[in-house]
PDB file of C-alpha atoms in Angstrom:
ATOM      1  CA  MET A   1      -0.253   0.119  -0.330  1.00  0.00           C
ATOM      2  CA  GLU A   2       1.476   3.469  -0.950  1.00  0.00           C
ATOM      3  CA  PRO A   3       2.185   5.835   2.025  1.00  0.00           C
ATOM      4  CA  GLN A   4      -0.609   8.138   0.714  1.00  0.00           C
ATOM      5  CA  GLN A   5      -3.490   5.855   0.586  1.00  0.00           C
ATOM      6  CA  SER A   6      -2.247   4.966   4.243  1.00  0.00           C
ATOM      7  CA  HIS A   7      -2.326   8.266   5.517  1.00  0.00           C
ATOM      8  CA  GLN A   8      -5.639   8.691   3.592  1.00  0.00           C
ATOM      9  CA  SER A   9      -7.205   5.708   5.503  1.00  0.00           C
ATOM     10  CA  LEU A  10      -5.980   7.254   9.191  1.00  0.00           C
ATOM     11  CA  GLU A  11      -7.973  10.234   8.201  1.00  0.00           C
ATOM     12  CA  SER A  12     -11.208   8.340   7.454  1.00  0.00           C
ATOM     13  CA  LEU A  13     -11.212   7.247  10.925  1.00  0.00           C
ATOM     14  CA  ALA A  14     -10.565  10.497  11.607  1.00  0.00           C
ATOM     15  CA  ARG A  15     -12.925  12.309  10.188  1.00  0.00           C
ATOM     16  CA  GLU A  16     -15.701   9.384  11.376  1.00  0.00           C
ATOM     17  CA  LEU A  17     -14.935  10.760  14.838  1.00  0.00           C
ATOM     18  CA  ALA A  18     -14.926  14.025  14.281  1.00  0.00           C
ATOM     19  CA  ALA A  19     -18.560  13.944  12.560  1.00  0.00           C
ATOM     20  CA  LEU A  20     -19.669  12.332  15.318  1.00  0.00           C
ATOM     21  CA  PRO A  21     -22.316  14.397  17.979  1.00  0.00           C
ATOM     22  CA  PRO A  22     -21.045  15.491  20.795  1.00  0.00           C
ATOM     23  CA  SER A  23     -20.874  13.471  23.927  1.00  0.00           C
ATOM     24  CA  LEU A  24     -19.539  15.970  26.801  1.00  0.00           C
ATOM     25  CA  GLY A  25     -21.100  19.198  26.535  1.00  0.00           C
ATOM     26  CA  PRO A  26     -19.371  20.710  23.475  1.00  0.00           C
ATOM     27  CA  VAL A  27     -16.808  17.557  23.328  1.00  0.00           C
ATOM     28  CA  ARG A  28     -16.563  14.543  21.439  1.00  0.00           C
ATOM     29  CA  LEU A  29     -14.737  12.546  23.977  1.00  0.00           C
ATOM     30  CA  ILE A  30     -12.926   9.115  22.558  1.00  0.00           C
ATOM     31  CA  GLY A  31     -12.621   6.321  24.536  1.00  0.00           C
ATOM     32  CA  ILE A  32      -9.588   3.587  23.763  1.00  0.00           C
ATOM     33  CA  ASP A  33      -9.462   1.052  25.627  1.00  0.00           C
ATOM     34  CA  GLY A  34      -7.393  -2.311  25.851  1.00  0.00           C
ATOM     35  CA  HIS A  35      -5.450  -4.559  27.627  1.00  0.00           C
ATOM     36  CA  ALA A  36      -2.186  -3.031  29.600  1.00  0.00           C
ATOM     37  CA  GLY A  37       0.371  -3.295  26.999  1.00  0.00           C
ATOM     38  CA  SER A  38      -1.961  -3.800  23.608  1.00  0.00           C
ATOM     39  CA  GLY A  39      -0.863  -0.578  22.111  1.00  0.00           C
ATOM     40  CA  LYS A  40      -3.331   1.807  23.346  1.00  0.00           C
ATOM     41  CA  SER A  41      -0.618   4.917  23.802  1.00  0.00           C
ATOM     42  CA  THR A  42       0.579   4.544  20.515  1.00  0.00           C
ATOM     43  CA  PHE A  43      -2.546   4.583  18.507  1.00  0.00           C
ATOM     44  CA  ALA A  44      -3.988   7.221  19.997  1.00  0.00           C
ATOM     45  CA  GLY A  45      -0.858   9.249  19.352  1.00  0.00           C
ATOM     46  CA  ARG A  46      -1.124   8.789  15.934  1.00  0.00           C
ATOM     47  CA  LEU A  47      -4.665   9.461  16.043  1.00  0.00           C
ATOM     48  CA  ALA A  48      -4.368  12.746  17.905  1.00  0.00           C
ATOM     49  CA  GLU A  49      -1.824  13.704  15.083  1.00  0.00           C
ATOM     50  CA  VAL A  50      -4.232  13.361  12.753  1.00  0.00           C
ATOM     51  CA  LEU A  51      -7.094  14.627  14.517  1.00  0.00           C
ATOM     52  CA  GLY A  52      -5.342  17.936  15.917  1.00  0.00           C
ATOM     53  CA  ALA A  53      -6.718  16.521  19.095  1.00  0.00           C
ATOM     54  CA  SER A  54      -5.553  16.117  22.711  1.00  0.00           C
ATOM     55  CA  VAL A  55      -5.029  12.788  24.351  1.00  0.00           C
ATOM     56  CA  LEU A  56      -5.766  11.841  28.239  1.00  0.00           C
ATOM     57  CA  HIS A  57      -3.750   9.293  29.614  1.00  0.00           C
ATOM     58  CA  LEU A  58      -5.199   7.235  32.399  1.00  0.00           C
ATOM     59  CA  ASP A  59      -2.167   6.230  33.407  1.00  0.00           C
ATOM     60  CA  ASP A  60      -2.039  10.191  34.736  1.00  0.00           C
ATOM     61  CA  VAL A  61      -4.774   9.602  36.537  1.00  0.00           C
ATOM     62  CA  ALA A  62      -4.156   6.524  38.393  1.00  0.00           C
ATOM     63  CA  THR A  63      -2.018   6.315  41.288  1.00  0.00           C
ATOM     64  CA  HIS A  64      -0.042   3.431  42.982  1.00  0.00           C
ATOM     65  CA  GLU A  65      -2.783   3.050  45.321  1.00  0.00           C
ATOM     66  CA  GLU A  66      -5.745   3.304  43.260  1.00  0.00           C
ATOM     67  CA  LEU A  67      -4.681   1.456  39.797  1.00  0.00           C
ATOM     68  CA  PHE A  68      -8.311   1.868  38.913  1.00  0.00           C
ATOM     69  CA  GLY A  69     -10.273   4.174  41.653  1.00  0.00           C
ATOM     70  CA  TRP A  70      -9.588   7.053  39.836  1.00  0.00           C
ATOM     71  CA  GLU A  71     -13.523   7.446  38.868  1.00  0.00           C
ATOM     72  CA  GLU A  72     -14.192  10.437  41.040  1.00  0.00           C
ATOM     73  CA  ARG A  73     -10.909  12.197  40.603  1.00  0.00           C
ATOM     74  CA  LEU A  74     -11.550  12.145  36.524  1.00  0.00           C
ATOM     75  CA  ARG A  75     -15.173  13.516  37.245  1.00  0.00           C
ATOM     76  CA  ALA A  76     -14.519  16.182  39.382  1.00  0.00           C
ATOM     77  CA  GLN A  77     -11.343  17.728  37.498  1.00  0.00           C
ATOM     78  CA  VAL A  78     -11.796  16.611  33.901  1.00  0.00           C
ATOM     79  CA  LEU A  79     -15.078  15.860  32.756  1.00  0.00           C
ATOM     80  CA  GLU A  80     -17.476  18.111  34.829  1.00  0.00           C
ATOM     81  CA  PRO A  81     -15.581  21.091  33.676  1.00  0.00           C
ATOM     82  CA  LEU A  82     -15.426  20.292  29.982  1.00  0.00           C
ATOM     83  CA  ALA A  83     -19.374  18.862  30.412  1.00  0.00           C
ATOM     84  CA  ALA A  84     -20.138  22.952  31.266  1.00  0.00           C
ATOM     85  CA  GLY A  85     -17.624  24.174  28.360  1.00  0.00           C
ATOM     86  CA  ARG A  86     -14.836  25.120  30.459  1.00  0.00           C
ATOM     87  CA  PRO A  87     -11.322  24.382  30.749  1.00  0.00           C
ATOM     88  CA  ALA A  88     -10.386  21.084  32.966  1.00  0.00           C
ATOM     89  CA  HIS A  89      -7.775  21.829  35.435  1.00  0.00           C
ATOM     90  CA  TRP A  90      -6.221  18.797  36.504  1.00  0.00           C
ATOM     91  CA  ALA A  91      -2.854  17.466  37.877  1.00  0.00           C
ATOM     92  CA  PRO A  92      -1.092  14.339  36.660  1.00  0.00           C
ATOM     93  CA  TYR A  93       0.408  11.514  38.629  1.00  0.00           C
ATOM     94  CA  ASP A  94       4.328  10.982  38.551  1.00  0.00           C
ATOM     95  CA  TRP A  95       4.833   7.664  39.284  1.00  0.00           C
ATOM     96  CA  VAL A  96       8.307   7.884  40.044  1.00  0.00           C
ATOM     97  CA  ALA A  97       7.956  10.750  42.436  1.00  0.00           C
ATOM     98  CA  ARG A  98       4.461   8.961  43.825  1.00  0.00           C
ATOM     99  CA  ARG A  99       2.898  12.319  43.748  1.00  0.00           C
ATOM    100  CA  PHE A 100       0.586  14.394  41.903  1.00  0.00           C
ATOM    101  CA  GLY A 101       2.528  16.639  39.363  1.00  0.00           C
ATOM    102  CA  PRO A 102       2.270  20.414  38.050  1.00  0.00           C
ATOM    103  CA  GLU A 103      -1.209  21.315  37.201  1.00  0.00           C
ATOM    104  CA  ARG A 104      -2.603  21.165  33.525  1.00  0.00           C
ATOM    105  CA  VAL A 105      -4.962  22.482  31.508  1.00  0.00           C
ATOM    106  CA  LEU A 106      -7.315  20.794  29.000  1.00  0.00           C
ATOM    107  CA  GLU A 107      -9.656  23.159  26.908  1.00  0.00           C
ATOM    108  CA  PRO A 108     -12.862  21.895  25.665  1.00  0.00           C
ATOM    109  CA  ALA A 109     -11.856  20.729  22.220  1.00  0.00           C
ATOM    110  CA  PRO A 110     -14.223  19.428  19.438  1.00  0.00           C
ATOM    111  CA  VAL A 111     -12.492  16.283  20.029  1.00  0.00           C
ATOM    112  CA  LEU A 112     -10.397  14.443  23.205  1.00  0.00           C
ATOM    113  CA  LEU A 113      -9.038  11.049  23.077  1.00  0.00           C
ATOM    114  CA  ILE A 114      -8.801   9.322  26.579  1.00  0.00           C
ATOM    115  CA  GLU A 115      -7.001   6.279  26.762  1.00  0.00           C
ATOM    116  CA  GLY A 116      -5.883   3.612  29.073  1.00  0.00           C
ATOM    117  CA  VAL A 117      -7.237   0.387  30.824  1.00  0.00           C
ATOM    118  CA  GLY A 118     -10.817   1.118  32.022  1.00  0.00           C
ATOM    119  CA  ALA A 119     -11.268   3.872  29.523  1.00  0.00           C
ATOM    120  CA  GLY A 120     -14.538   2.108  28.469  1.00  0.00           C
ATOM    121  CA  ARG A 121     -15.835   1.238  31.942  1.00  0.00           C
ATOM    122  CA  ALA A 122     -19.769   1.448  32.722  1.00  0.00           C
ATOM    123  CA  ALA A 123     -19.048   5.044  34.552  1.00  0.00           C
ATOM    124  CA  LEU A 124     -17.764   6.504  31.374  1.00  0.00           C
ATOM    125  CA  ARG A 125     -19.544   5.038  28.732  1.00  0.00           C
ATOM    126  CA  PRO A 126     -22.600   7.233  28.880  1.00  0.00           C
ATOM    127  CA  ARG A 127     -19.889  10.262  28.046  1.00  0.00           C
ATOM    128  CA  LEU A 128     -18.059   8.880  25.283  1.00  0.00           C
ATOM    129  CA  ALA A 129     -19.161   9.465  21.472  1.00  0.00           C
ATOM    130  CA  ARG A 130     -17.334   6.208  20.728  1.00  0.00           C
ATOM    131  CA  LEU A 131     -15.594   3.341  22.139  1.00  0.00           C
ATOM    132  CA  LEU A 132     -12.391   1.883  20.880  1.00  0.00           C
ATOM    133  CA  TRP A 133     -11.207  -1.303  21.954  1.00  0.00           C
ATOM    134  CA  MET A 134      -7.407  -2.423  20.987  1.00  0.00           C
ATOM    135  CA  GLU A 135      -8.010  -6.168  19.869  1.00  0.00           C
ATOM    136  CA  THR A 136      -4.493  -7.521  21.119  1.00  0.00           C
ATOM    137  CA  ALA A 137      -4.836 -10.501  23.174  1.00  0.00           C
ATOM    138  CA  ARG A 138      -4.344 -10.476  27.176  1.00  0.00           C
ATOM    139  CA  GLU A 139      -1.490 -12.635  27.483  1.00  0.00           C
ATOM    140  CA  GLN A 140       0.524 -10.985  24.415  1.00  0.00           C
ATOM    141  CA  SER A 141      -0.068  -7.504  25.557  1.00  0.00           C
ATOM    142  CA  TRP A 142       0.788  -8.141  29.148  1.00  0.00           C
ATOM    143  CA  GLN A 143       4.034 -10.231  27.883  1.00  0.00           C
ATOM    144  CA  ARG A 144       5.324  -7.174  25.577  1.00  0.00           C
ATOM    145  CA  GLY A 145       4.666  -4.693  28.596  1.00  0.00           C
ATOM    146  CA  ARG A 146       6.941  -6.692  30.909  1.00  0.00           C
ATOM    147  CA  ASN A 147       9.253  -6.905  28.188  1.00  0.00           C
ATOM    148  CA  ARG A 148       9.031  -3.125  27.945  1.00  0.00           C
ATOM    149  CA  ASP A 149       9.818  -2.253  31.241  1.00  0.00           C
ATOM    150  CA  GLY A 150      12.156  -4.862  32.596  1.00  0.00           C
ATOM    151  CA  ARG A 151      12.404  -7.256  35.451  1.00  0.00           C
ATOM    152  CA  GLU A 152      12.730  -4.140  37.948  1.00  0.00           C
ATOM    153  CA  LEU A 153       9.259  -3.841  37.284  1.00  0.00           C
ATOM    154  CA  SER A 154       7.920  -7.171  37.508  1.00  0.00           C
ATOM    155  CA  ASP A 155       6.362  -7.104  40.982  1.00  0.00           C
ATOM    156  CA  PHE A 156       3.867  -4.181  40.011  1.00  0.00           C
ATOM    157  CA  TRP A 157       3.337  -5.960  36.680  1.00  0.00           C
ATOM    158  CA  ASP A 158       2.178  -9.087  39.055  1.00  0.00           C
ATOM    159  CA  GLY A 159      -0.080  -6.763  41.280  1.00  0.00           C
ATOM    160  CA  TRP A 160      -1.123  -4.924  37.733  1.00  0.00           C
ATOM    161  CA  GLU A 161      -2.237  -7.966  36.309  1.00  0.00           C
ATOM    162  CA  ARG A 162      -4.534  -9.634  39.473  1.00  0.00           C
ATOM    163  CA  ALA A 163      -5.916  -5.757  39.496  1.00  0.00           C
ATOM    164  CA  GLU A 164      -6.800  -5.718  35.710  1.00  0.00           C
ATOM    165  CA  ARG A 165      -8.372  -9.336  35.935  1.00  0.00           C
ATOM    166  CA  ALA A 166     -10.542  -8.186  38.696  1.00  0.00           C
ATOM    167  CA  HIS A 167     -11.472  -5.007  36.668  1.00  0.00           C
ATOM    168  CA  PHE A 168     -12.739  -6.586  33.605  1.00  0.00           C
ATOM    169  CA  SER A 169     -14.465  -9.424  35.378  1.00  0.00           C
ATOM    170  CA  ASN A 170     -16.280  -6.499  36.912  1.00  0.00           C
ATOM    171  CA  ASP A 171     -16.652  -4.040  34.755  1.00  0.00           C
ATOM    172  CA  PRO A 172     -15.912  -5.388  31.008  1.00  0.00           C
ATOM    173  CA  SER A 173     -15.049  -3.047  28.334  1.00  0.00           C
ATOM    174  CA  ARG A 174     -15.010  -5.225  24.850  1.00  0.00           C
ATOM    175  CA  PRO A 175     -18.608  -6.156  24.654  1.00  0.00           C
ATOM    176  CA  PHE A 176     -19.509  -2.500  24.368  1.00  0.00           C
ATOM    177  CA  ALA A 177     -16.885  -1.343  21.893  1.00  0.00           C
ATOM    178  CA  ASP A 178     -18.317   0.362  18.595  1.00  0.00           C
ATOM    179  CA  THR A 179     -14.800   0.090  16.703  1.00  0.00           C
ATOM    180  CA  LEU A 180     -12.330  -3.035  17.403  1.00  0.00           C
ATOM    181  CA  VAL A 181      -8.894  -1.820  16.347  1.00  0.00           C
ATOM    182  CA  ARG A 182      -6.235  -4.547  15.258  1.00  0.00           C
ATOM    183  CA  GLU A 183      -2.279  -4.201  14.587  1.00  0.00           C
ATOM    184  CA  SER A 184      -1.269  -5.160  10.938  1.00  0.00           C
ATOM    185  CA  GLY A 185       1.925  -5.146   9.317  1.00  0.00           C
ATOM    186  CA  THR A 186       1.496  -1.899   7.664  1.00  0.00           C
ATOM    187  CA  GLY A 187      -0.243  -0.515  11.092  1.00  0.00           C
ATOM    188  CA  TYR A 188      -3.444  -0.954  12.156  1.00  0.00           C
ATOM    189  CA  GLU A 189      -6.937  -1.970  10.769  1.00  0.00           C
ATOM    190  CA  TRP A 190     -10.266  -1.260  12.276  1.00  0.00           C
ATOM    191  CA  THR A 191     -14.241  -2.841  12.132  1.00  0.00           C
ATOM    192  CA  SER A 192     -16.503  -0.323  13.314  1.00  0.00           C
ATOM    193  CA  GLY A 193     -20.984  -0.795  13.786  1.00  0.00           C
ATOM    194  CA  ALA A 194     -23.057  -3.204  15.782  1.00  0.00           C
ATOM    195  CA  ARG A 195     -21.164  -3.169  18.892  1.00  0.00           C
ATOM    196  CA  ALA A 196     -17.904  -4.074  16.104  1.00  0.00           C
ATOM    197  CA  THR A 197     -19.506  -7.346  15.324  1.00  0.00           C
ATOM    198  CA  PRO A 198     -17.617  -9.110  12.287  1.00  0.00           C
ATOM    199  CA  GLY A 199     -17.854  -6.664   9.102  1.00  0.00           C
ATOM    200  CA  THR A 200     -15.727  -4.843   6.399  1.00  0.00           C
ATOM    201  CA  SER A 201     -12.054  -3.657   8.088  1.00  0.00           C
ATOM    202  CA  ALA A 202     -11.067  -0.537   6.735  1.00  0.00           C
ATOM    203  CA  SER A 203      -7.031  -0.230   7.130  1.00  0.00           C
ATOM    204  CA  VAL A 204      -5.808   2.633   9.454  1.00  0.00           C
ATOM    205  CA  THR A 205      -1.984   2.471   8.669  1.00  0.00           C
ATOM    206  CA  GLY A 206       1.066   4.247   9.999  1.00  0.00           C
ATOM    207  CA  SER A 207       4.524   2.957  11.064  1.00  0.00           C
ATOM    208  CA  ASP A 208       5.847  -0.162  11.712  1.00  0.00           C
ATOM    209  CA  GLU A 209       6.867   0.754  15.210  1.00  0.00           C
ATOM    210  CA  LEU A 210       6.223  -1.656  17.942  1.00  0.00           C
ATOM    211  CA  PRO A 211       3.615   0.315  19.723  1.00  0.00           C
ATOM    212  CA  ARG A 212       4.799   1.133  23.643  1.00  0.00           C
ATOM    213  CA  ALA A 213       1.683   0.506  25.590  1.00  0.00           C
TER     214      ALA A 213
END
C-alpha cells in the first residue's frame, strides 16, 4: 500500500470520529481501551495527530494506591468542567515521585481522546461519543508490557495483572466497543458498527514501530 493511501485511511477514521455528535458538553470524548501493553498509547498518539486532538492518558490519573479507583477524581477534575464548556484543570500523577505533579489544562476542544485500561468502564460510557478497543490478546499484551518495563518492574506487573483481571471481570469494556482496532503488518485495521461485530475492515496504517503501551 502506498504511503499516501495509508495516511488517507487514518484520515477516514478521524473524519468519522470528528463527525460524531458531541458527547460531553461541546466535546466528542473518544475512549480507547484494551489490555495493558496492547498498544493504546501509540495508536492514540497517531490518531490524535491526524485529528489535531489532545490525549488524556489514564496512567496520569491513576496512582499506585488507586490503579482503578480514579473515577471520582476524573469526574471532578476533567469531565464536569468539560461538560460545562469550561477548561479542565487537573494534575497528572508522577509514578516515580509517587505524587501528583504540576497542574495542566485541557480545553473543551471538539475532540478529546481518553486512553487507558478502563477508558470504556460503565461509568464513562454514557460520556463517550465512541469506544474503541485494541484487539490484542491479554497474555500477548501483558508480555509485551513486561518486556518493555524490564525485571525491575516485575512485582508491579504481578499486582497489575491481578488488578486488571478483577477490573474487567467486574466491569468489562470490550462487549460495548463500537470499534475494534487490530495491529497489522503496515499499521492497523479497524471494524466499526453494531458493537464491532464482524464486518468490513478498513485499513488504518502508520509506521511499523512497535507500540509502546
